[in-house]
Every structure is written in C-alpha cells, then in structure tokens.
Coordinates of C-alpha atoms in Angstrom, one line a residue:
M1 CA 13.7 4.4 22.9
D2 CA 12.2 7.2 20.8
F3 CA 12.9 7.6 17.1
I4 CA 12.1 10.0 14.2
I5 CA 10.7 8.3 11.1
K6 CA 11.1 10.5 8.1
F7 CA 8.3 9.8 5.5
A8 CA 8.1 10.6 1.9
Q9 CA 5.5 13.3 1.3
A10 CA 3.3 11.0 -0.7
H11 CA 0.2 8.8 0.0
E12 CA -0.2 10.3 3.5
S13 CA -3.1 8.1 4.6
F14 CA -1.0 5.0 3.9
R15 CA 2.1 5.9 5.8
V16 CA 1.3 4.8 9.4
A17 CA -0.7 1.8 8.0
E18 CA 2.4 0.5 6.2
I19 CA 4.7 1.1 9.3
Q20 CA 2.2 -0.7 11.6
A21 CA 2.0 -3.6 9.1
L22 CA 5.8 -3.8 9.0
A23 CA 5.8 -3.9 12.8
V24 CA 3.6 -7.0 12.6
I25 CA 5.9 -8.6 10.0
E26 CA 9.1 -8.0 12.0
S27 CA 7.4 -8.7 15.4
V28 CA 8.5 -5.3 16.7
D29 CA 6.6 -3.4 19.5
L30 CA 5.7 -0.1 17.9
E31 CA 4.1 2.9 19.6
V32 CA 3.3 6.0 17.5
L33 CA 3.7 9.0 19.7
E34 CA 3.3 11.9 17.3
Y35 CA 2.1 11.9 13.7
S36 CA 0.1 14.1 11.3
D37 CA -0.6 13.7 7.6
D38 CA 0.6 17.3 7.3
S39 CA 4.1 16.5 8.3
P40 CA 6.7 13.9 7.1
F41 CA 8.0 13.5 10.6
C42 CA 6.7 10.8 12.9
I43 CA 7.9 10.2 16.5
A44 CA 7.7 6.6 17.4
R45 CA 8.8 4.4 20.4
L46 CA 10.7 1.2 19.7
P47 CA 12.6 -1.2 21.9
S48 CA 16.0 -0.7 20.3
V49 CA 18.1 0.6 17.4
R50 CA 18.1 -2.9 15.9
D51 CA 14.3 -3.0 16.0
A52 CA 14.2 0.4 14.3
Q53 CA 16.4 -0.9 11.5
R54 CA 14.3 -4.0 11.1
L55 CA 11.1 -1.9 11.0
I56 CA 12.3 0.4 8.3
R57 CA 14.3 -1.8 6.0
R58 CA 11.5 -2.8 3.6
S59 CA 9.3 0.3 3.9
I60 CA 8.3 2.1 0.7
L61 CA 6.8 5.3 2.2
A62 CA 9.4 5.9 4.9
Q63 CA 12.8 7.2 3.9
S64 CA 14.9 6.8 7.0
V65 CA 14.8 6.4 10.8
H66 CA 16.7 8.4 13.3
E67 CA 17.4 8.0 17.0
L68 CA 15.8 11.0 18.7
W69 CA 18.3 13.1 20.5
G70 CA 16.2 16.1 21.3
T71 CA 13.1 18.1 20.5
G72 CA 11.8 21.6 21.1
A73 CA 9.7 24.5 19.8
T74 CA 12.9 26.7 19.8
F75 CA 16.6 26.0 19.4
D76 CA 17.2 26.9 23.1
A77 CA 14.6 24.3 24.0
L78 CA 16.1 21.8 21.6
H79 CA 19.6 22.2 23.1
Q80 CA 18.3 21.7 26.6
S81 CA 16.4 18.6 25.4
V82 CA 19.6 17.2 23.8
K83 CA 21.6 17.7 27.0
E84 CA 19.0 16.1 29.2
R85 CA 18.4 13.1 26.8
T86 CA 21.8 12.2 25.5
S87 CA 24.7 13.6 27.7
K88 CA 25.5 10.0 28.9
L89 CA 25.9 8.9 25.2
W90 CA 28.3 11.6 24.1
A91 CA 31.5 9.6 25.0
D92 CA 30.5 6.9 22.5
Y93 CA 30.7 9.3 19.6
K94 CA 33.8 11.3 20.7
S95 CA 36.2 9.9 18.1
V96 CA 33.9 8.9 15.2
S97 CA 33.7 10.8 11.9
F98 CA 30.4 12.7 11.6
K99 CA 28.4 15.3 9.8
F100 CA 25.4 17.5 10.5
T101 CA 22.6 18.2 8.0
I102 CA 19.5 20.3 8.1
D103 CA 16.1 19.1 6.8
S104 CA 13.6 22.0 6.7
Y105 CA 10.0 21.0 5.8
Q106 CA 8.1 23.9 4.3
G107 CA 10.9 26.3 5.3
T108 CA 14.3 27.4 4.1
H109 CA 17.7 28.8 5.2
S110 CA 20.6 30.4 3.5
N111 CA 23.9 28.6 3.6
N112 CA 25.2 31.0 6.3
E113 CA 22.1 30.4 8.4
R114 CA 22.6 26.6 8.1
L115 CA 26.2 26.9 9.2
S116 CA 25.2 29.1 12.2
I117 CA 22.6 26.5 13.2
I118 CA 25.1 23.7 13.1
N119 CA 27.6 25.7 15.1
T120 CA 25.1 26.0 18.0
F121 CA 25.8 22.3 18.7
D122 CA 29.5 23.0 19.5
Y123 CA 28.9 21.9 23.1
L124 CA 28.8 18.3 21.8
P125 CA 32.3 16.9 22.6
F126 CA 32.9 15.4 19.2
E127 CA 36.6 15.3 18.3
G128 CA 36.5 13.0 15.2
P129 CA 36.8 14.3 11.6
I130 CA 34.0 15.9 9.8
R131 CA 33.2 14.0 6.6
M132 CA 30.5 15.0 4.2
S133 CA 30.8 11.7 2.4
Q134 CA 30.1 8.4 4.2
P135 CA 30.7 9.5 7.7
D136 CA 30.4 7.1 10.6
E137 CA 27.5 9.1 12.0
T138 CA 25.0 11.5 10.5
F139 CA 23.1 14.0 12.7
T140 CA 20.1 15.8 11.2
V141 CA 18.3 18.9 12.4
F142 CA 14.6 18.4 11.3
E143 CA 12.5 21.5 11.2
Q144 CA 8.7 21.7 10.8
W145 CA 7.6 25.1 9.4
P146 CA 4.1 26.4 9.0
F147 CA 2.4 26.0 5.6
N148 CA 3.5 28.6 3.0
S149 CA 6.0 30.0 5.4
V150 CA 8.4 31.4 2.7
P151 CA 5.9 33.7 0.8
L152 CA 4.3 34.7 4.2
G153 CA 7.7 35.7 5.5
I154 CA 7.5 33.5 8.6
E155 CA 11.0 33.4 10.2
K156 CA 10.9 30.5 12.7
P157 CA 9.8 26.9 12.6
T158 CA 7.2 25.5 14.9
N159 CA 9.0 22.2 15.9
I160 CA 12.7 21.2 15.8
Y161 CA 14.2 17.8 16.3
L162 CA 17.7 16.4 16.4
G163 CA 18.2 12.8 15.2
R164 CA 21.0 10.4 14.6
L165 CA 20.6 8.3 11.5
V166 CA 20.3 4.6 12.3
G167 CA 18.6 3.1 9.2
K168 CA 17.3 3.6 5.7
S169 CA 14.3 2.1 3.9
S170 CA 13.8 0.3 0.6
R171 CA 12.1 3.3 -1.2
E172 CA 14.4 2.9 -4.2
T173 CA 12.6 -0.4 -4.9
V174 CA 9.9 1.7 -6.5
L175 CA 12.3 2.7 -9.3
K176 CA 13.3 -0.9 -9.9
F177 CA 9.7 -2.0 -10.5
D178 CA 8.7 1.2 -12.3
L179 CA 6.0 0.5 -15.0
K180 CA 8.0 2.6 -17.5
K181 CA 10.7 0.0 -17.4
R182 CA 8.5 -3.1 -17.3
G183 CA 8.3 -5.2 -20.4
Y184 CA 4.5 -5.9 -20.3
I185 CA 1.8 -3.7 -18.9
S186 CA -1.8 -2.6 -19.7
T187 CA -3.8 0.5 -19.1
T188 CA -5.0 -1.0 -15.8
S189 CA -1.6 -2.1 -14.4
M190 CA -1.2 -0.8 -10.8
D191 CA 1.8 1.5 -10.4
S192 CA 4.8 0.0 -8.6
E193 CA 4.7 2.2 -5.5
L194 CA 1.1 1.4 -4.6
S195 CA 1.6 -2.3 -5.5
L196 CA 4.5 -2.5 -3.1
I197 CA 2.7 -0.6 -0.4
T198 CA -0.3 -2.9 -0.7
A199 CA 2.0 -6.0 -0.4
N200 CA 3.5 -4.6 2.8
I201 CA 0.1 -3.8 4.3
A202 CA -1.1 -7.3 3.4
L203 CA 2.0 -8.7 5.2
A204 CA 3.6 -10.4 2.2
G205 CA 6.8 -12.2 3.1
P206 CA 8.9 -15.3 2.7
G207 CA 7.1 -18.7 3.1
K208 CA 3.6 -17.2 2.4
L209 CA 1.2 -17.9 -0.4
F210 CA -0.5 -14.8 -2.0
Y211 CA -3.2 -14.7 -4.6
D212 CA -4.7 -12.1 -6.9
P213 CA -8.1 -13.1 -8.5
F214 CA -7.9 -10.2 -10.9
V215 CA -4.3 -10.6 -11.8
G216 CA -4.1 -8.8 -15.2
T217 CA -0.4 -8.2 -16.0
G218 CA 0.7 -9.2 -12.5
S219 CA 1.5 -6.0 -10.6
F220 CA 0.4 -7.3 -7.2
P221 CA 2.0 -10.8 -7.5
I222 CA 5.2 -9.2 -8.6
A223 CA 5.2 -6.9 -5.5
C224 CA 4.4 -9.8 -3.2
A225 CA 7.1 -11.9 -4.8
C226 CA 9.6 -9.0 -4.4
F227 CA 9.1 -9.4 -0.6
G228 CA 9.6 -13.2 -0.7
A229 CA 6.1 -14.5 -1.0
M230 CA 5.0 -17.3 -3.5
A231 CA 2.6 -15.6 -5.9
W232 CA -0.5 -17.0 -7.7
G233 CA -3.1 -15.3 -9.8
S234 CA -6.1 -15.7 -12.1
D235 CA -8.1 -13.6 -14.5
I236 CA -11.3 -14.0 -16.4
D237 CA -9.4 -13.0 -19.6
G238 CA -6.5 -15.3 -20.2
R239 CA -5.2 -13.0 -22.9
S240 CA -4.1 -10.5 -20.3
I241 CA -2.0 -13.2 -18.7
R242 CA -0.5 -14.6 -21.9
G243 CA 0.1 -11.3 -23.7
E244 CA 2.2 -11.8 -26.8
G245 CA 4.2 -14.5 -25.1
G246 CA 7.8 -14.5 -24.0
A247 CA 8.9 -11.2 -22.5
K248 CA 5.6 -9.6 -23.4
S249 CA 3.6 -11.6 -20.8
L250 CA 3.0 -11.9 -17.1
R251 CA 5.5 -14.7 -16.8
G252 CA 7.9 -12.5 -18.8
N253 CA 7.6 -9.8 -16.2
F254 CA 8.6 -12.3 -13.5
Q255 CA 11.6 -13.3 -15.6
Q256 CA 12.6 -9.6 -16.0
Y257 CA 12.9 -9.2 -12.3
Y258 CA 14.6 -12.6 -11.7
I259 CA 11.8 -13.8 -9.5
K260 CA 10.3 -16.5 -11.7
Q261 CA 10.9 -19.1 -9.0
R262 CA 8.4 -17.2 -6.8
L263 CA 5.5 -17.5 -9.3
G264 CA 3.4 -20.4 -8.3
D265 CA 1.0 -20.4 -11.3
V266 CA -1.6 -18.2 -13.1
F267 CA -4.7 -19.5 -14.8
A268 CA -7.9 -18.2 -16.5
A269 CA -10.9 -18.2 -14.2
D270 CA -13.3 -15.8 -12.5
L271 CA -14.0 -15.5 -8.8
M272 CA -17.3 -17.4 -9.0
N273 CA -16.1 -20.1 -11.4
S274 CA -12.7 -21.0 -9.9
P275 CA -10.8 -24.3 -9.5
I276 CA -9.8 -23.1 -6.0
K277 CA -11.9 -25.1 -3.5
R278 CA -13.7 -23.1 -0.9
D279 CA -13.1 -25.8 1.8
R280 CA -9.4 -25.3 1.9
R281 CA -8.0 -22.3 3.7
I282 CA -4.6 -22.0 2.0
W283 CA -3.9 -18.3 1.3
D284 CA -1.8 -16.1 3.6
G285 CA -3.0 -13.1 1.7
I286 CA -5.3 -12.0 -1.1
V287 CA -4.5 -8.7 -2.9
C288 CA -6.3 -7.3 -5.8
D289 CA -7.7 -4.3 -7.7
P290 CA -11.1 -5.5 -8.9
P291 CA -12.5 -4.0 -12.1
Y292 CA -14.9 -1.1 -11.5
G293 CA -16.7 -1.8 -14.7
V294 CA -16.4 1.7 -16.2
R295 CA -14.4 1.1 -19.4
E296 CA -16.2 -2.2 -19.9
G297 CA -19.1 -3.6 -18.0
L298 CA -18.4 -6.2 -15.3
R299 CA -18.9 -9.7 -16.5
V300 CA -18.7 -13.2 -15.1
L301 CA -18.6 -16.6 -16.8
G302 CA -22.0 -17.9 -17.8
L303 CA -25.1 -17.3 -19.9
K304 CA -27.6 -14.5 -19.3
D305 CA -30.5 -16.7 -20.2
P306 CA -29.5 -20.4 -20.8
E307 CA -33.1 -21.5 -21.6
K308 CA -33.2 -19.1 -24.6
T309 CA -29.8 -20.1 -25.9
P310 CA -29.5 -23.9 -25.5
W311 CA -27.2 -24.2 -28.4
L312 CA -24.6 -22.1 -26.5
V313 CA -24.8 -24.6 -23.6
E314 CA -24.2 -27.5 -26.0
Q315 CA -21.4 -25.7 -27.7
G316 CA -19.7 -25.2 -24.3
K317 CA -20.0 -28.8 -23.4
K318 CA -18.5 -29.8 -26.8
N319 CA -15.7 -27.3 -27.1
A320 CA -14.7 -26.4 -23.5
S321 CA -11.4 -28.3 -23.6
S322 CA -10.4 -26.6 -26.9
P323 CA -7.5 -24.1 -26.5
D324 CA -9.4 -21.7 -28.8
F325 CA -12.7 -21.9 -26.9
V326 CA -13.9 -18.5 -25.6
P327 CA -16.5 -19.1 -22.9
P328 CA -19.6 -16.9 -22.8
K329 CA -20.0 -14.2 -20.2
K330 CA -22.9 -12.5 -18.6
P331 CA -23.3 -9.1 -16.8
Y332 CA -22.1 -9.0 -13.2
S333 CA -23.3 -6.8 -10.3
F334 CA -20.6 -4.5 -8.9
L335 CA -22.0 -4.8 -5.4
A336 CA -22.3 -8.6 -5.7
M337 CA -18.7 -8.7 -6.7
L338 CA -17.6 -6.9 -3.5
D339 CA -19.7 -9.3 -1.5
D340 CA -18.2 -12.3 -3.4
I341 CA -14.6 -11.1 -2.7
L342 CA -15.2 -11.1 1.0
A343 CA -16.9 -14.5 1.0
F344 CA -14.1 -16.0 -1.0
A345 CA -11.5 -14.5 1.4
A346 CA -13.3 -15.8 4.4
A347 CA -13.4 -19.3 2.9
T348 CA -9.8 -19.5 1.8
L349 CA -7.6 -17.3 4.0
V350 CA -5.7 -18.8 6.9
D351 CA -6.2 -17.4 10.4
N352 CA -4.9 -13.8 10.6
G353 CA -4.4 -13.9 6.8
R354 CA -5.1 -10.5 5.1
L355 CA -7.3 -9.4 2.3
S356 CA -6.3 -6.0 0.8
F357 CA -8.4 -4.8 -2.1
W358 CA -9.1 -1.5 -3.8
M359 CA -12.6 0.0 -4.4
P360 CA -14.0 3.4 -5.4
T361 CA -15.2 5.7 -2.7
A362 CA -18.6 7.0 -4.0
N363 CA -21.5 5.9 -6.1
D364 CA -23.4 7.8 -8.8
E365 CA -24.9 10.2 -6.2
D366 CA -21.5 10.9 -4.7
Q367 CA -22.6 9.0 -1.6
E368 CA -19.8 7.0 0.0
I369 CA -20.0 3.3 -0.8
P370 CA -20.0 1.5 2.6
V371 CA -17.0 -0.6 3.5
P372 CA -18.2 -4.2 2.8
T373 CA -18.4 -6.5 5.9
H374 CA -18.2 -10.2 6.7
P375 CA -18.5 -11.8 10.1
S376 CA -15.2 -13.7 9.6
L377 CA -13.2 -10.7 8.5
E378 CA -12.1 -7.8 10.7
V379 CA -11.3 -4.4 9.1
V380 CA -7.7 -3.6 9.9
V381 CA -7.3 -0.2 8.1
V382 CA -8.9 1.9 5.3
C383 CA -6.5 4.1 3.3
V384 CA -7.8 6.7 0.8
Q385 CA -6.0 7.7 -2.4
K386 CA -7.3 11.0 -3.8
F387 CA -6.9 11.8 -7.5
N388 CA -6.2 15.1 -9.3
K389 CA -8.3 16.0 -12.4
C390 CA -6.0 14.3 -14.9
Q391 CA -5.9 11.1 -12.9
D392 CA -9.7 11.3 -12.5
L393 CA -10.1 11.3 -16.3
I394 CA -7.9 8.3 -16.6
T395 CA -9.2 6.2 -13.8
A396 CA -12.9 7.4 -13.8
V397 CA -12.7 7.5 -10.0
G398 CA -12.5 10.7 -7.9
S399 CA -10.8 8.7 -5.1
R400 CA -10.5 5.1 -4.1
R401 CA -9.8 3.1 -0.9
L402 CA -7.4 0.3 -0.1
I403 CA -9.4 -1.7 2.4
T404 CA -7.5 -4.3 4.5
Y405 CA -9.1 -7.1 6.5
S406 CA -7.8 -9.8 8.8
R407 CA -9.3 -13.3 8.8
L408 CA -10.5 -14.1 12.4
S409 CA -10.0 -17.5 13.8
D410 CA -13.2 -19.6 13.9
E411 CA -13.5 -19.3 17.7
K412 CA -13.5 -15.5 17.5
V413 CA -16.3 -15.4 14.9
S414 CA -19.6 -14.4 16.4
A415 CA -22.3 -17.1 15.8
A416 CA -24.9 -14.4 16.0
A417 CA -23.1 -12.3 13.4
V418 CA -22.9 -15.3 11.1
A419 CA -26.6 -15.9 11.4
V420 CA -27.4 -12.3 10.6
Y421 CA -25.0 -12.4 7.6
H422 CA -26.6 -15.5 6.1
N423 CA -30.2 -14.2 6.7
R424 CA -29.5 -10.8 5.3
K425 CA -31.0 -9.5 2.1
T426 CA -29.0 -10.8 -0.8
V427 CA -27.0 -8.2 -2.7
S428 CA -29.2 -6.9 -5.5
T429 CA -28.5 -8.2 -9.0
V430 CA -31.7 -6.9 -10.6
G431 CA -31.3 -6.0 -14.2
S432 CA -29.8 -7.5 -17.3
T433 CA -27.4 -4.8 -18.6
V434 CA -24.0 -3.7 -17.3
D435 CA -25.5 -0.3 -16.3
D436 CA -28.4 -1.9 -14.5
L437 CA -26.0 -3.9 -12.4
N438 CA -23.4 -1.2 -11.8
P439 CA -24.5 2.1 -10.3
F440 CA -20.9 3.3 -10.2
R441 CA -20.6 2.9 -14.0
R442 CA -24.1 4.4 -14.7
G443 CA -23.4 7.4 -12.5
Y444 CA -20.0 8.0 -14.1
F445 CA -21.3 8.2 -17.6
K446 CA -24.3 10.4 -16.6
K447 CA -21.9 12.9 -15.3
F448 CA -19.7 12.6 -18.4
E449 CA -22.7 13.3 -20.7
S450 CA -23.8 16.3 -18.6

C-alpha cells in the first residue's frame, strides 16, 4: 500500500533518517518512493494501514500519515487516479461521517476556490454526514506549488495528492520537553526537538540501555527515557550533574517528567578515565553532543607534566576520596576526542547498537572535517543542521552533523581493516595549549578577531 507522510518543514536532512530508524524499531518494511527536502510530502510504501500507524506514532519530524487515494499533475489526472486506485473501497465509506481539507504547500486558495475544489470530488458515493469536528474519516487534498508562487502569480500547483488520514505522530512531545519549561538547563543543553530526533535515530526504546558520556544537564538521557530506554550518563564536571540540588539538577529534570525510574545513574568521569570497563559490551546506544572546545578548551583528567608537579600527584593520592576534591585536568585534542568516542563505542556497544553524536562540519580553513571511521562501526546516516547568523554566534559553529553508526558483529568486522586501523598514524596531540590541540577553536577565534 502507498501512503503520504506529511513532514514538518524543519530539519529537512533528518526527516527520512528518522522515519527509516522508526521502521527498524517497529520492524516495518518501508520503501520511500518519492521524497525531496524541498517538499513536506513523502510517498512511501508500507505493508498495511496498521504498519503506517506504528511507523508514525513516535515520530517527531512527521506530522501525519495518509492512505494515498490518488495523485496527478492536474485535478483531471488526480480524479482519474482516484477512480482507478480506490473505486473498490468506496462502499466501505458510504455511511461514515467525513470531511475534506486542503493543504497547499507554497500556494494559496480563496475560500470559494477551496469549496470548488472539494466539490469536484462529488462523484465519491459518500452519504454520511459532513462533520468538521472529529469526523470518522478525514480526506486531504495535498498540493505542491512552485517556490514563491504567490508573488510570482503562478496559478496552478505542480503535484496534487488525495489522502485518507490514518495516523498522527508524537510531534507535540517537543512542547512537553521544551527547554523553556525545564527546571534545570545550561547554555549547552540540546533543545528538545533535536534530542528526541537523536534518540529516535539511535533506536532508543523499552528494554534498552543508553549512555551519554558528556551528559551535562541530561537532554539526551531524558529523550531516550521518554521513549522507554534506561538512561545513564557521565560528565567530567560533576557540578553540571548536581546543579543546585533538588529540582535544579539533572535528577530533578527526570523527576519533573515523571521518568525518574528510567534513570540508571549518573557519575563524574571523562571518556578516557571511566569506571566503565571496555571488555563489556553493554550499551544498546550511545548518544552525545561532545564539547567543541570553543567557549572553554577541551580538557581531560590528568596532569600536563607529572614529573614537574609531583606534589599534585601526591595530593591526588591523598585526597581523591574526599567529596571536595577537584581533580586536575590537562588539555585534550579535539581530533583525539573524536577518535576516542568511536573506540569507546566499538568496545562497549552490543551488536547493531548505535552511536549517534554531533560534531562541527568544518575546521579553521572551512575544510570539511572528515567523518571519523572505525573498522567495527558502520556509518548509517549523516544529517546536517545549518545555522543562521544568530545561531552561529551562539554555537560558534556554522553547521554541524549528527553522525550515526551501527556496531558490526565481530564476524562482519574485516581483519584487514582492523590491522590497518591499529597500524595507522595516531591522531596528533602535539602541543600543550588548548589552541594547539584544537584547530576548530583556533580557527574560530582567528575569524572572530579579524
């Protein structure tokens, strides 16, 4: 069966990726027949109406799904398509209450024109009452118009579809988790829409364990827990986890949404100095937004030069168990961090478990930073979020990518690729300052100064 998926006109490069991930979660056979980032309408083939409803029910970027009754470049072609596709179904809807609506993308009609369009479907033998509120069936005429059609005076759409509404999404969940309503956030908290989309693409769901190694105030664990996963997290700065305590803390955020039972635990650690053992593959998913090191330089636990500061080593041995102890930190390479994230994921993800993490698109010369690779991880999809000028000033990133990998089973990992990986040149960590180790940060401030 063919269906129309109506997307929200936002985060276009993420839309199909999310729907494809939901097809994996729901074990639904999905075939995308027609799609363009320039249109909110997607034509997809699914086994049944029930499968369409399952596919769409937890989507964030889709709005609704409709059984496709007809399509054409003109209304005459549309009516002919409707008759050929659905005449055998008409008897099923003869007595139900119904309504017709018109959804024109980049085009417009007067009320009289809308009524005239609806009346062209008078050949449908519907005898039930017309109800504009809560009808049994809703039929929508979708129109795709050329860009800027109203000021250009374009009079006709380029594509027209008729669909029967069969299911709605969970897009309203974005409002429930809106950061403006959240009790505890920081300047780096990921907005609710992108957090939920990331959780969907990473296949978060009931019975799964998800982990964020840069947890901050908990945006990603909250999103994963929203979909039923058990969430865990850590951060190098325990203060971001603890907050002010009570409602003004990461745990307080989970309490606010009544999902505290889905918070496994959170703890202070960094990726390279973690109590999580690398010989246990336990995570179904790892989701994170690593620091880019622009506002503050990237750091990792440790001493820059232990031989020159032996007293700090002794101080650490003596006071490490004290709740007031603040461990020393040293500069950390941005590129090494990306490499370490993949190595950690390869060592701890279950087979087919997913890693979804955000990273900036370009370095200081505006050259695209290559997508990091690992022989045990297969790239599933790369989605790009572009910023406007105001967002660019806030995030210090012109655009960023959500990169999603799947953990290959050991028998699918190429031994030759593993050998090449281990013999490759180690990611450069030359330098002693945060700018030496982070070309992204160095380039950003050079541009800022100029």
